[in-house]
XYZ file of C-alpha atoms in Angstrom:
622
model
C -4.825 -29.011 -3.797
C -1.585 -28.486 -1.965
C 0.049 -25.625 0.078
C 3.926 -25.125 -0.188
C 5.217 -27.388 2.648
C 5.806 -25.421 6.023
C 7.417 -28.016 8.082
C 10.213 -30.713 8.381
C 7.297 -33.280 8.196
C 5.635 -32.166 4.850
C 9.026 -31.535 3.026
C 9.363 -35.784 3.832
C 5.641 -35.959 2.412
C 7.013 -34.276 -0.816
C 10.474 -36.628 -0.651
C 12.671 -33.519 -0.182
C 15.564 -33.578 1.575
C 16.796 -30.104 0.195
C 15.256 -26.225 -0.168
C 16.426 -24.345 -2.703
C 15.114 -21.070 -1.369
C 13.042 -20.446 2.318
C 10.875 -17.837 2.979
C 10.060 -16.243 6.401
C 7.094 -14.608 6.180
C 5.480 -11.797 8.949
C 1.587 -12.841 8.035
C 0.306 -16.321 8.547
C 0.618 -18.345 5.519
C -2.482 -17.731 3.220
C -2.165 -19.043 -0.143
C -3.639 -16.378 -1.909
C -2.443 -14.030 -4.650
C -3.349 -11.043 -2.130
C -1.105 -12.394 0.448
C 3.016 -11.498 -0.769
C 4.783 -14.499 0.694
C 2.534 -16.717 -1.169
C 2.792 -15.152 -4.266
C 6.364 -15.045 -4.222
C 6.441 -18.629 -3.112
C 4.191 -19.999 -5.882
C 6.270 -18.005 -8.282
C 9.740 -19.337 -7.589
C 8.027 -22.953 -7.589
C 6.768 -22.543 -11.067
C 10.401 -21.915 -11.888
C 11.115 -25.015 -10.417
C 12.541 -24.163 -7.411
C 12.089 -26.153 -4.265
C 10.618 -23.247 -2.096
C 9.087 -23.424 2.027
C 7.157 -20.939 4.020
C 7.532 -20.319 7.783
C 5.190 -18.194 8.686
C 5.464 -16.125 11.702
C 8.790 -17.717 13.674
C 8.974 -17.593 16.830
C 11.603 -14.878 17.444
C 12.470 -15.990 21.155
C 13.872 -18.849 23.009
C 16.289 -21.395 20.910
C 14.926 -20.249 17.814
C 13.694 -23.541 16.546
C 11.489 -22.150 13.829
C 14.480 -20.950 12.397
C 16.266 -23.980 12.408
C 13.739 -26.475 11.607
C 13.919 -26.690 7.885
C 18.024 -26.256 8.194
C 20.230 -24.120 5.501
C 18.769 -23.172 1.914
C 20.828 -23.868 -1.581
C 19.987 -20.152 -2.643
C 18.938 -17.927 -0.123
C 16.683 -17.362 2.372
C 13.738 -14.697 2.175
C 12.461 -12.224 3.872
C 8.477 -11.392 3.876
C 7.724 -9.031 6.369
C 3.831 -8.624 5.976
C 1.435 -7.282 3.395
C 1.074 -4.274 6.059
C 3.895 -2.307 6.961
C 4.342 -4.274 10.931
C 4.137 -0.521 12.401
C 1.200 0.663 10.774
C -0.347 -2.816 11.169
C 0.623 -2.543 15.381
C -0.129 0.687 16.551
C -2.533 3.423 16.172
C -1.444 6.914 14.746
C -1.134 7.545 18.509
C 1.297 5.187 19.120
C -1.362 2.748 21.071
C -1.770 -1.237 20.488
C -3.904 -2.007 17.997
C -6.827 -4.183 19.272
C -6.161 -6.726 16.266
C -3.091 -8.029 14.053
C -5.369 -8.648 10.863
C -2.728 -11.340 9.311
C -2.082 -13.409 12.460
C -4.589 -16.232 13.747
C -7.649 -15.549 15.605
C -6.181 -11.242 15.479
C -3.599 -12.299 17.659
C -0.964 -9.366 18.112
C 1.884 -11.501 20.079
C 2.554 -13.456 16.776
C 5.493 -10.993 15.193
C 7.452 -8.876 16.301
C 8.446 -4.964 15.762
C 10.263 -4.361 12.567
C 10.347 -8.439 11.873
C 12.784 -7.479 8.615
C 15.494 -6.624 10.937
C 14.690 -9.297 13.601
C 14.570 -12.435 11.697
C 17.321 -11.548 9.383
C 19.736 -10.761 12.640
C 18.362 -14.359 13.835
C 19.532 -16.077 10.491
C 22.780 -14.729 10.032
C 23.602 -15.363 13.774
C 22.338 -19.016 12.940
C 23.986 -19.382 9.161
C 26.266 -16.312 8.462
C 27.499 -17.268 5.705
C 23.588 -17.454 3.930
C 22.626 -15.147 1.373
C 19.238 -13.512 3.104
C 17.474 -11.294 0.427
C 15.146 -8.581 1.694
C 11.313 -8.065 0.197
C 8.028 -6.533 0.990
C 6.473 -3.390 1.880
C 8.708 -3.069 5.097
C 12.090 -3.066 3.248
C 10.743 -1.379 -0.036
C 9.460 1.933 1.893
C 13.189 1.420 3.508
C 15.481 1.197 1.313
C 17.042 4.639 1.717
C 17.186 7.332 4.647
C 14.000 7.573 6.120
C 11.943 9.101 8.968
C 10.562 6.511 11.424
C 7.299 7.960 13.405
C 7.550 5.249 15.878
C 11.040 6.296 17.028
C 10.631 9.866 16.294
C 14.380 9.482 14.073
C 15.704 9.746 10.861
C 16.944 6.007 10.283
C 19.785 4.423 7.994
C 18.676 2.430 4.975
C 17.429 -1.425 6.140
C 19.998 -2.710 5.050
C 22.194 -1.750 8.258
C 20.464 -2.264 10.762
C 19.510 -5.909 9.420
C 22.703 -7.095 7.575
C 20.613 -8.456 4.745
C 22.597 -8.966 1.687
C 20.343 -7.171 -0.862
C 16.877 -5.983 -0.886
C 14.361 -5.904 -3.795
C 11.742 -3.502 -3.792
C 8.190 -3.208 -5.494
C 6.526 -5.784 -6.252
C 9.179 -8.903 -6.323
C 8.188 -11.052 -9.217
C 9.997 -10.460 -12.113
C 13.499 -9.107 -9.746
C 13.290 -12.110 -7.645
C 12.681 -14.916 -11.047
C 15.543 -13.470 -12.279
C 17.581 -13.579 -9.174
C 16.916 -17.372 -9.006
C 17.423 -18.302 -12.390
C 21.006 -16.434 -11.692
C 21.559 -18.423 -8.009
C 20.602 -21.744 -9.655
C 22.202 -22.102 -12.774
C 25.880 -21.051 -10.528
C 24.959 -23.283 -7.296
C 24.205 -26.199 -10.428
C 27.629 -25.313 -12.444
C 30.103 -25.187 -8.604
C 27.799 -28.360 -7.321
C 27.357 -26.872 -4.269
C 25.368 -23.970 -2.136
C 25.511 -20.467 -3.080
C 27.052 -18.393 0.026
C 27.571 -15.297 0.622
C 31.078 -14.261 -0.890
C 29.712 -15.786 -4.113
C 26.226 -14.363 -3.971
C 27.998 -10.873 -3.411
C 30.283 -11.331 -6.541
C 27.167 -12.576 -8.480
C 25.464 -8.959 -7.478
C 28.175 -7.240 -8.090
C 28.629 -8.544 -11.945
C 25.529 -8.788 -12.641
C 23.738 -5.782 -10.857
C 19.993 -6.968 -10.276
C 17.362 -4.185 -11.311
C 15.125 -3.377 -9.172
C 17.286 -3.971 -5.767
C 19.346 -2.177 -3.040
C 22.933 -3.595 -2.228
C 26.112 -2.250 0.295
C 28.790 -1.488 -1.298
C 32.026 0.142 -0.976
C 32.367 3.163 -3.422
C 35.012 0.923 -5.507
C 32.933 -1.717 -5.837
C 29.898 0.063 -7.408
C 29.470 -0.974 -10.936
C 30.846 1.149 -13.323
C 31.818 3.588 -10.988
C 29.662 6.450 -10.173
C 28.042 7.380 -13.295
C 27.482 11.157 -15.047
C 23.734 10.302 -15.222
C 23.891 8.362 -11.360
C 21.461 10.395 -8.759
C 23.823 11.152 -5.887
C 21.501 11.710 -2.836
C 22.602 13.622 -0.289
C 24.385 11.221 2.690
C 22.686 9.688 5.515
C 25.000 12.161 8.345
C 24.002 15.244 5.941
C 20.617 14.288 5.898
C 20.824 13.977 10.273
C 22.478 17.593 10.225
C 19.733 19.541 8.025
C 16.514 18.621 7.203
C 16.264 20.261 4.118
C 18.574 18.039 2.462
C 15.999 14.796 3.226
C 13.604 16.989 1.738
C 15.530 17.239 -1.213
C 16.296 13.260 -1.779
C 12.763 12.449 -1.612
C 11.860 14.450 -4.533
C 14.229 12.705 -6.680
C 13.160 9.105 -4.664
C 9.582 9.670 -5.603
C 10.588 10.686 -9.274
C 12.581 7.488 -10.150
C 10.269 5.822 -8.553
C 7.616 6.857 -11.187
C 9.162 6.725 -14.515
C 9.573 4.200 -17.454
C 13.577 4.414 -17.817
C 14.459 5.896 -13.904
C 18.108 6.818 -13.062
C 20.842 4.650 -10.748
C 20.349 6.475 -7.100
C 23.530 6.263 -4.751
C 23.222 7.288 -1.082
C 26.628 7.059 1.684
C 25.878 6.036 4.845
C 28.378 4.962 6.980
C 31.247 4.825 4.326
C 29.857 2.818 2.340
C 27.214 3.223 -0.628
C 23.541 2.407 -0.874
C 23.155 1.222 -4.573
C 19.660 1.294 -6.100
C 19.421 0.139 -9.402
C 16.316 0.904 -11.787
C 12.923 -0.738 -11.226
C 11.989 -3.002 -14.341
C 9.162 -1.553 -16.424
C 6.106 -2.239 -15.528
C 4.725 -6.286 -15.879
C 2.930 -6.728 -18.733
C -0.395 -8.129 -18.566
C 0.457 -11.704 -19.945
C 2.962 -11.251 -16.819
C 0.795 -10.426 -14.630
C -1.750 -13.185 -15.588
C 0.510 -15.890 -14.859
C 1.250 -14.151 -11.591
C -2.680 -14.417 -10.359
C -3.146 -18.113 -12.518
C -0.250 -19.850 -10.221
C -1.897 -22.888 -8.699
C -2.831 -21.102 -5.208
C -5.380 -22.817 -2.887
C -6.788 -19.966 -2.101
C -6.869 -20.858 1.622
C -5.398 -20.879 5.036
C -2.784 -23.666 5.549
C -4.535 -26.408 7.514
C -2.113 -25.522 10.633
C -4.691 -22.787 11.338
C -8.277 -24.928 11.190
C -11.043 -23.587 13.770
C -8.632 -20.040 13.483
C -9.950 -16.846 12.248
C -7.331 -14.584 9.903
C -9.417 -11.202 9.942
C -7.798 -9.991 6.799
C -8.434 -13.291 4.691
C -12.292 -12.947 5.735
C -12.075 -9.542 4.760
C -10.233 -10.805 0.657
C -11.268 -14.943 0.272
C -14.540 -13.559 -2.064
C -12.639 -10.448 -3.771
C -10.279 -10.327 -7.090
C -7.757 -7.789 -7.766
C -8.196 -6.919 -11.463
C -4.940 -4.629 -11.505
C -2.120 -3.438 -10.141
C -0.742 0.556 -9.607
C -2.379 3.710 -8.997
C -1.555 6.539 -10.893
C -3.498 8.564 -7.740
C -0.343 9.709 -6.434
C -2.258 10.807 -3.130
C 0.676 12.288 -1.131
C -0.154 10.202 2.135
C 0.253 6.954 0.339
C 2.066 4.013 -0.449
C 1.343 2.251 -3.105
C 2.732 4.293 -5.331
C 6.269 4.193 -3.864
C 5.850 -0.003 -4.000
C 3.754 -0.800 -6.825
C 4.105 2.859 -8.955
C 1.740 4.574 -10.762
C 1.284 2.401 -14.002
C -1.619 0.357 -14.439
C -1.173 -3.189 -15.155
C -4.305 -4.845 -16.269
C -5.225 -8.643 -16.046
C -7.361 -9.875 -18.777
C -10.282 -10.549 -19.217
C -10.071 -14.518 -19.256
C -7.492 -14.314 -15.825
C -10.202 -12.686 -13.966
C -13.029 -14.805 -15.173
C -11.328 -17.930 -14.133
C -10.948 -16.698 -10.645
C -13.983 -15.712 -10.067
C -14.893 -19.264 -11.458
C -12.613 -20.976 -8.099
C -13.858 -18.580 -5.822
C -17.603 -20.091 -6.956
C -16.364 -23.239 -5.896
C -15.019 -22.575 -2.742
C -17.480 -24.578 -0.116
C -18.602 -21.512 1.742
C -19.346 -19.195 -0.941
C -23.162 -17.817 -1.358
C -22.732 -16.079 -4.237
C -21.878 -12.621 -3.589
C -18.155 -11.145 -4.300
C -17.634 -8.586 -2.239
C -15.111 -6.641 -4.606
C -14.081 -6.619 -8.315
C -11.340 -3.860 -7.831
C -7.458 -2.751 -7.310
C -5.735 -0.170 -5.518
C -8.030 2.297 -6.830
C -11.124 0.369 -7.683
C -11.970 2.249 -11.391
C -8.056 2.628 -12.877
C -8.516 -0.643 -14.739
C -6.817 -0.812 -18.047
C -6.173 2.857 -17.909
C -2.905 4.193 -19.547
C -1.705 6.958 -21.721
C -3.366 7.505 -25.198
C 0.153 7.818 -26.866
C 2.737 5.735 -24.629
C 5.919 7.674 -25.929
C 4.704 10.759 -23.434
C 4.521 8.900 -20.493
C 7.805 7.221 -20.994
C 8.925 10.753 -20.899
C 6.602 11.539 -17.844
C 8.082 11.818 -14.087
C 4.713 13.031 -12.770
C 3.639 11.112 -9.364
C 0.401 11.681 -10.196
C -1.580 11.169 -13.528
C -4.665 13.046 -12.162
C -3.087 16.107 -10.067
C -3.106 19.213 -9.868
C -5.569 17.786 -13.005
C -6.463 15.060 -15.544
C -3.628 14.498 -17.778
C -4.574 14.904 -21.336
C -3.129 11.986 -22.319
C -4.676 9.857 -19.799
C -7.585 7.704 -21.327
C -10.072 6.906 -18.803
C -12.653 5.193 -20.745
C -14.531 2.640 -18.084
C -16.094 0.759 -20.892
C -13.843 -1.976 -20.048
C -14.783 -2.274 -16.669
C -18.431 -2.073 -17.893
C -17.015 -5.560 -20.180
C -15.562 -6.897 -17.230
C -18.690 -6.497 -14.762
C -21.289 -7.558 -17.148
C -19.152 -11.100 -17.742
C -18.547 -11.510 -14.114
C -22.342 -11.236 -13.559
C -22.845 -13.780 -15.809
C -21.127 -16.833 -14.479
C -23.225 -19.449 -13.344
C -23.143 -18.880 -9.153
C -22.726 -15.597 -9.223
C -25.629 -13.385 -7.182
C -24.057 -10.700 -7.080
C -20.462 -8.152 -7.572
C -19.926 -5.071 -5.479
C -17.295 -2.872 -5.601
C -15.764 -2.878 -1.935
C -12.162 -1.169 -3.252
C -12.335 2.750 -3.122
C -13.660 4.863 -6.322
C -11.983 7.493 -7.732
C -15.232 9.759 -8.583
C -12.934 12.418 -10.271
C -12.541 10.070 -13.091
C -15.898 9.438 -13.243
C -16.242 13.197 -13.692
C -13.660 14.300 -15.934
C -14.721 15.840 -19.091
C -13.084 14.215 -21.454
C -13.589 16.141 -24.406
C -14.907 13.104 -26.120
C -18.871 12.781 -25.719
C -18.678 9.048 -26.028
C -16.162 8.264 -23.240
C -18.578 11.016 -21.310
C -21.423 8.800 -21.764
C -20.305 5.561 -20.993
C -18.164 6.881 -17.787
C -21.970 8.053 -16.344
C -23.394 4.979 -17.702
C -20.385 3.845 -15.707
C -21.563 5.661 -12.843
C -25.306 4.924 -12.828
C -24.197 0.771 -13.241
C -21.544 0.850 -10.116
C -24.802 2.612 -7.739
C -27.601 0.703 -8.898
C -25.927 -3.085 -9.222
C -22.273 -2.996 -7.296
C -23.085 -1.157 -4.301
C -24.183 -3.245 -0.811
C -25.891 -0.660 0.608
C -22.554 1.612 1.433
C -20.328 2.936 -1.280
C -17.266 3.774 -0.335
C -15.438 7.185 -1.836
C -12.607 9.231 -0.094
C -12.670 12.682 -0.090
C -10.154 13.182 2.497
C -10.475 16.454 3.385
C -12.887 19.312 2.815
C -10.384 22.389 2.812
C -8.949 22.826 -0.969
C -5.961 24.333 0.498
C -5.148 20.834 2.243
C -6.319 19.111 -0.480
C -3.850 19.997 -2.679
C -1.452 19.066 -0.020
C -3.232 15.913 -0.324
C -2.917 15.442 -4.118
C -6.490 14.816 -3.919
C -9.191 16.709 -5.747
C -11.088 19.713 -4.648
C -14.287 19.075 -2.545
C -16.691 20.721 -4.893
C -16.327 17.284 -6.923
C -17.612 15.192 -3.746
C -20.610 17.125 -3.979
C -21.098 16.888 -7.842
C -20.970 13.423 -7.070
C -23.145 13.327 -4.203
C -25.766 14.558 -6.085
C -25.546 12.365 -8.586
C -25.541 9.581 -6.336
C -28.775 10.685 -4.657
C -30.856 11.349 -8.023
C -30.174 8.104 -8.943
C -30.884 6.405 -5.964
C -34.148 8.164 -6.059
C -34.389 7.507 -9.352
C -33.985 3.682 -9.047
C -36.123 3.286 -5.427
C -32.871 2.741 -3.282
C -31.621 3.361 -0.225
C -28.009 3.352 -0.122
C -25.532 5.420 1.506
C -21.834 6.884 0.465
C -19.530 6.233 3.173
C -16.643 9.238 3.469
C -13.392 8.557 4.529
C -11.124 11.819 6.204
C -7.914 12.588 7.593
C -7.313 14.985 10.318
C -3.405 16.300 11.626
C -2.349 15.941 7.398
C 0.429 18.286 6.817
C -0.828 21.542 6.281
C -4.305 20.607 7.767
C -5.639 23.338 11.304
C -8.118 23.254 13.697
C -9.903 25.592 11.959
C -9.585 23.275 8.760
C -11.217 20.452 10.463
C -13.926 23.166 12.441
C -14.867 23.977 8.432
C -14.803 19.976 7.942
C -17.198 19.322 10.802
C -19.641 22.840 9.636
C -19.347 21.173 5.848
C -20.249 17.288 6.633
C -22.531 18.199 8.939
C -24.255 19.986 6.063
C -24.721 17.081 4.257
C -26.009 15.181 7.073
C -23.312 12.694 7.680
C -22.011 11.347 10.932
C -19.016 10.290 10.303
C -17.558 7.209 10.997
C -14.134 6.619 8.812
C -12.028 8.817 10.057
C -8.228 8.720 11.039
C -5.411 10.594 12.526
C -2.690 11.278 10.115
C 0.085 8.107 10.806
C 3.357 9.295 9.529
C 4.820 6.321 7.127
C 8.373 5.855 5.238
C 8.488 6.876 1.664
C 5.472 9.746 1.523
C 5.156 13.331 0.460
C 3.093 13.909 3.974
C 5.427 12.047 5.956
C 8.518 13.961 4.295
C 6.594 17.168 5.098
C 5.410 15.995 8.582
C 9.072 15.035 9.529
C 10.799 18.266 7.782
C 8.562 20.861 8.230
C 9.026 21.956 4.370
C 6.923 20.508 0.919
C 9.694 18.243 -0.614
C 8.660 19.894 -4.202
C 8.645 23.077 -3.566
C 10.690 23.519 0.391
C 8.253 26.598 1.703
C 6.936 25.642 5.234
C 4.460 23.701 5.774
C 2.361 22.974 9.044
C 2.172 19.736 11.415
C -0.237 19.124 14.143
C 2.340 16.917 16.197
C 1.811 17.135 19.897
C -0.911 15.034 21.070
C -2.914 18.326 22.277
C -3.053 19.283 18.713
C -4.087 16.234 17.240
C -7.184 16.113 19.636
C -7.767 19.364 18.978
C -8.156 18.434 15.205
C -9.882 14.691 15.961
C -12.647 16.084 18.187
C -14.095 18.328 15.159
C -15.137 14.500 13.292
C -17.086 13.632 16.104
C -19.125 17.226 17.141
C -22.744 15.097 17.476
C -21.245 13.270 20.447
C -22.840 15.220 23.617
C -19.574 14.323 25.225
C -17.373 16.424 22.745
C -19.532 19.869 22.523
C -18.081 22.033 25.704
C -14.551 21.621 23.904
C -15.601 21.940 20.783
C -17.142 25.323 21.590
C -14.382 26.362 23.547
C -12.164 25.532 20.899
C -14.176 27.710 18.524
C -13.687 30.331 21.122
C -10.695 30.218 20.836
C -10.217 30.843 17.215
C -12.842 33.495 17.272
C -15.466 31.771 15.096
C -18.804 31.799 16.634
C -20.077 31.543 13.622
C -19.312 28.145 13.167
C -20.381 27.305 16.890
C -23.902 28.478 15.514
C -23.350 26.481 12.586
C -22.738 23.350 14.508
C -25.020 23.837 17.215
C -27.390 26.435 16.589
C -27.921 29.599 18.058
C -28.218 29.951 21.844
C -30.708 31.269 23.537
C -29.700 35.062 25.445
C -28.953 34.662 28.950
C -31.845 36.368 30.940
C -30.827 39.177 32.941
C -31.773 39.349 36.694
């Protein structure tokens, strides 16, 4: 067992006296496959690179951390943080969160804002003439023109403000093994390190899919291109917000198809170049991805410390990656896409079988799942349509046709999992997509095993509190959303309450909701409040709409118009509003009644005060 070395001391323990590439990573170093700078680590090592961490540098002072482990022979990398470092700071009210998940003990001193654009400013001022290569959530959700909520501007592509020499965006495996095999077989052929005039010619011959480079409008391979996507500029998008409207549509589309287009973007005279994503891994890929030799823990450096989000993972597996949800709020589309790729079977057996030997474990995973717990090994019954398909989403405004969402292999998966010796128990802690579990498929076998699906995930994979997330109860803002019509949440609550009468349980579903979503009123989240209190919840996970790069809601949010379409759309922005909306989740607090009522007042629905509160008594007349 051995963690990629993180020091000057434990490269001598290895008898290295050179790096080949060295990664700065936002998070602390975990060396698990859920934890980016890890995985790109242990994938450039099994390529036979010579590869270090430094996880979270100290960004003041002499800039030692920086320093310590002296000048790559490739490049040096950039890992921001599995959480975008704004969204993982502050609140969607701009207030400090109580917790930074991936640092020590919570600790929120240990990175700093935007650390893309920090650290890379710190390591060209310290070796300018160093290729540094941008990756992660931070720079992917970057990479053009984008709206910044924690600003309140329109911002430049990454790129500028940080002086990086390339970014590579998605998920970096197969972009960033192909970038090294290119570095190493040139810095073996000159005998010496690869810097940055060469790395630039390099990128500029050999154009590396899946990545953003600078360039001025001579240099860009090829020349612009007939079938090129010319966005409109970063000044034109500062003058009229319509036009950002307009790039993101075609942003979101390339960023969702089999064979996307070259996208060009000007910005400051030169030209943001962003070549095609690779198709999608396949699962053989992907395997070897997960199989890489991880320990699975903290590095020792942070003994007696508690990393929240590792307590949250250390017993889970992630059977797939993608989501072909397409929710308009989300991410993980625009970094991972909407293609499912599936481990097999035997990958996620034999990490279930580590986790069982892991000296704390008791027996119980707490989550067999994905981004979107049930999508795995889902695809398109004939593959030739969705390499036609520019769809962001596979399941709205409905079910595609072609999808095949047959959970029998889950069902495979699950059974095999319960079997290993060890093993006390699986639950399902990722969220479940219940309209798939609903769908009619047309085909009364898929039907049957999706509810015998169904009936399996309630009665053996749910700890007490199944998590499912509506969103929203107003259709109108769920179609905003991308997300399904509310009707289905309570098809599906009653068939999670039959059977948990059926089967003598007492378990709970756990709603999440969104108030302030584009589109989304007071009087939508008055109805929300009437609806859930109908059904007898209290709700607890609930959020205010945080406005992120590289989203349908945030594009709307920011522009005021639906990028698809460009008619208006609302946005609860002030911070009046937003309470306004909030207060309606939490009516059963005595506290939030008067201005609740008064709020209902105001939009002339006593009915709904009623509703909420019951009827008051008539004031007695004197």
């Amino acid at each position: 067992m051995y963690w990629l070395p993180t020091t000057k001391k434990e490269l001598e323990r290895l008898g290295w006296d050179e790096l080949d590439v060295i990664l700065f990573s936002g998070d602390a170093y975990v060396d698990h496959p859920s934890f980016g700078a890890a995985v790109i680590g242990r994938v450039l090592e099994a390529e036979g690179l010579r590869v270090a961490i430094v996880p979270q540098p100290d960004w003041h002072g002499d800039f030692r951390d920086f320093k310590k482990l002296g000048r790559p022979r490739l490049f040096f990398g950039i890992s921001p943080g599995c959480m975008d470092s704004m969204v993982n700071k502050y609140t969607a009210n701009k207030r400090l969160r109580s917790e930074d998940a991936y640092s020590p003990d919570g600790r929120h001193d240990m990175r700093p804002e935007y650390p893309t654009i920090v650290y890379t400013n710190i390591l060209k001022q310290l070796y300018p003439d160093v290729p540094v290569v941008l990756g992660g959530i931070e720079a992917s959700l970057r990479r053009l023109t984008h709206y910044d909520y924690w600003s309140d501007s329109l911002q430049k592509t990454i790129l500028v403000p940080s002086h990086a020499d390339l970014l590579v965006y998605g998920m970096g495996e197969k972009p960033l093994t192909e970038l090294a095999h290119l570095l190493q077989e040139t810095a073996d052929r000159q005998d010496a390190p690869i810097d940055v005039h060469t790395f630039r010619n390099l990128m500029l011959r050999f154009p590396l899919r899946q990545s953003v480079m600078l360039m001025q409008k001579k240099e860009i391979p090829g020349g612009i291109k007939d079938d090129d996507i010319v966005l409109h500029s970063h000044a034109e998008c500062l003058k009229d917000k319509i036009k950002q409207a307009e790039n993101f549509r075609h942003i979101e589309e390339e960023s969702n198809k089999y064979q996307a287009q070259r996208i060009i973007q000007e910005v400051d005279g030169l030209y943001a170049v962003v070549t095609p994503p690779y198709q999608p891994m396949t699962q053989d890929e992907l395997d070897r991805s997960f199989d890489l030799p991880y320990t699975r823990l903290p590095h020792p450096k942070y003994k007696g410390k508690r990393i929240p989000a590792y307590d949250m993972i250390k017993f889970s597996v992630c059977m797939h990656r993608g989501c072909f949800g397409g929710c308009a709020f989300c991410t993980i589309s625009a970094h991972q896409g909407k293609f499912i790729t599936s481990r097999s079977k035997e990958s996620i057996l034999r990490e279930v079988k580590e986790i069982v030997k892991l000296p704390d474990f008791k027996g119980y995973l707490s989550d067999l799942g994905g981004p979107s717990a049930n999508m795995y090994a889902m695809h398109g019954k004939n593959l030739e349509l969705c390499h036609k398909c520019k769809r962001p989403s596979c399941i709205h405004p409905g079910v595609c046709k072609n999808l095949n969402t047959d959970h029998s292999q889950l069902l495979d998966i699950y059974k095999a999992v319960d079997a290993i010796d060890g093993i006390k128990k699986s639950f399902i802690g990722s969220g479940v997509r219940y309209d798939l579990l609903l769908h009619d498929t047309g085909d009364e076998r898929i039907n049957k095993v999706n509810m015998r699906y169904t009936r399996e995930l309630i009665t053996r994979h749910v700890s007490g509190r199944l998590k499912v997330a509506p969103e929203h109860t107003s259709d109108r803002v769920l179609n905003l959303m991308r997300k399904p019509s509310f009707q289905l949440f309570y098809d599906f609550k009653r068939i999670f309450d039959r059977i948990n009468k059926e089967e003598h349980l007492n378990q709970q579903i756990i709603p999440y909701f969104i108030s302030s979503h584009p589109g989304c009123t007071a009087e939508d989240m008055a109805d929300l409040a009437v609806r859930t209190k109908d059904l007898s919840f209290q709700l607890e996970q609930v959020q205010d709409f945080t406005p992120t790069p590289m989203t349908v809601s945030t594009e709307a949010w920011y522009t005021g118009v639906h990028p698809y379409t460009l008619e208006p759309v609302f946005s609860a922005k002030t911070q009046k509003d937003k309470l306004a909306q909030r207060q309606f989740f939490f009516w059963y607090k005595p506290g939030e009644k008067n201005n609740i009522i008064r709020e209902l007042r105001r939009m002339n629905r006593p009915d709904l005060i009623d509703r909420l509160f019951g009827k008051e008594p008539p004031k007695r007349r004197r």
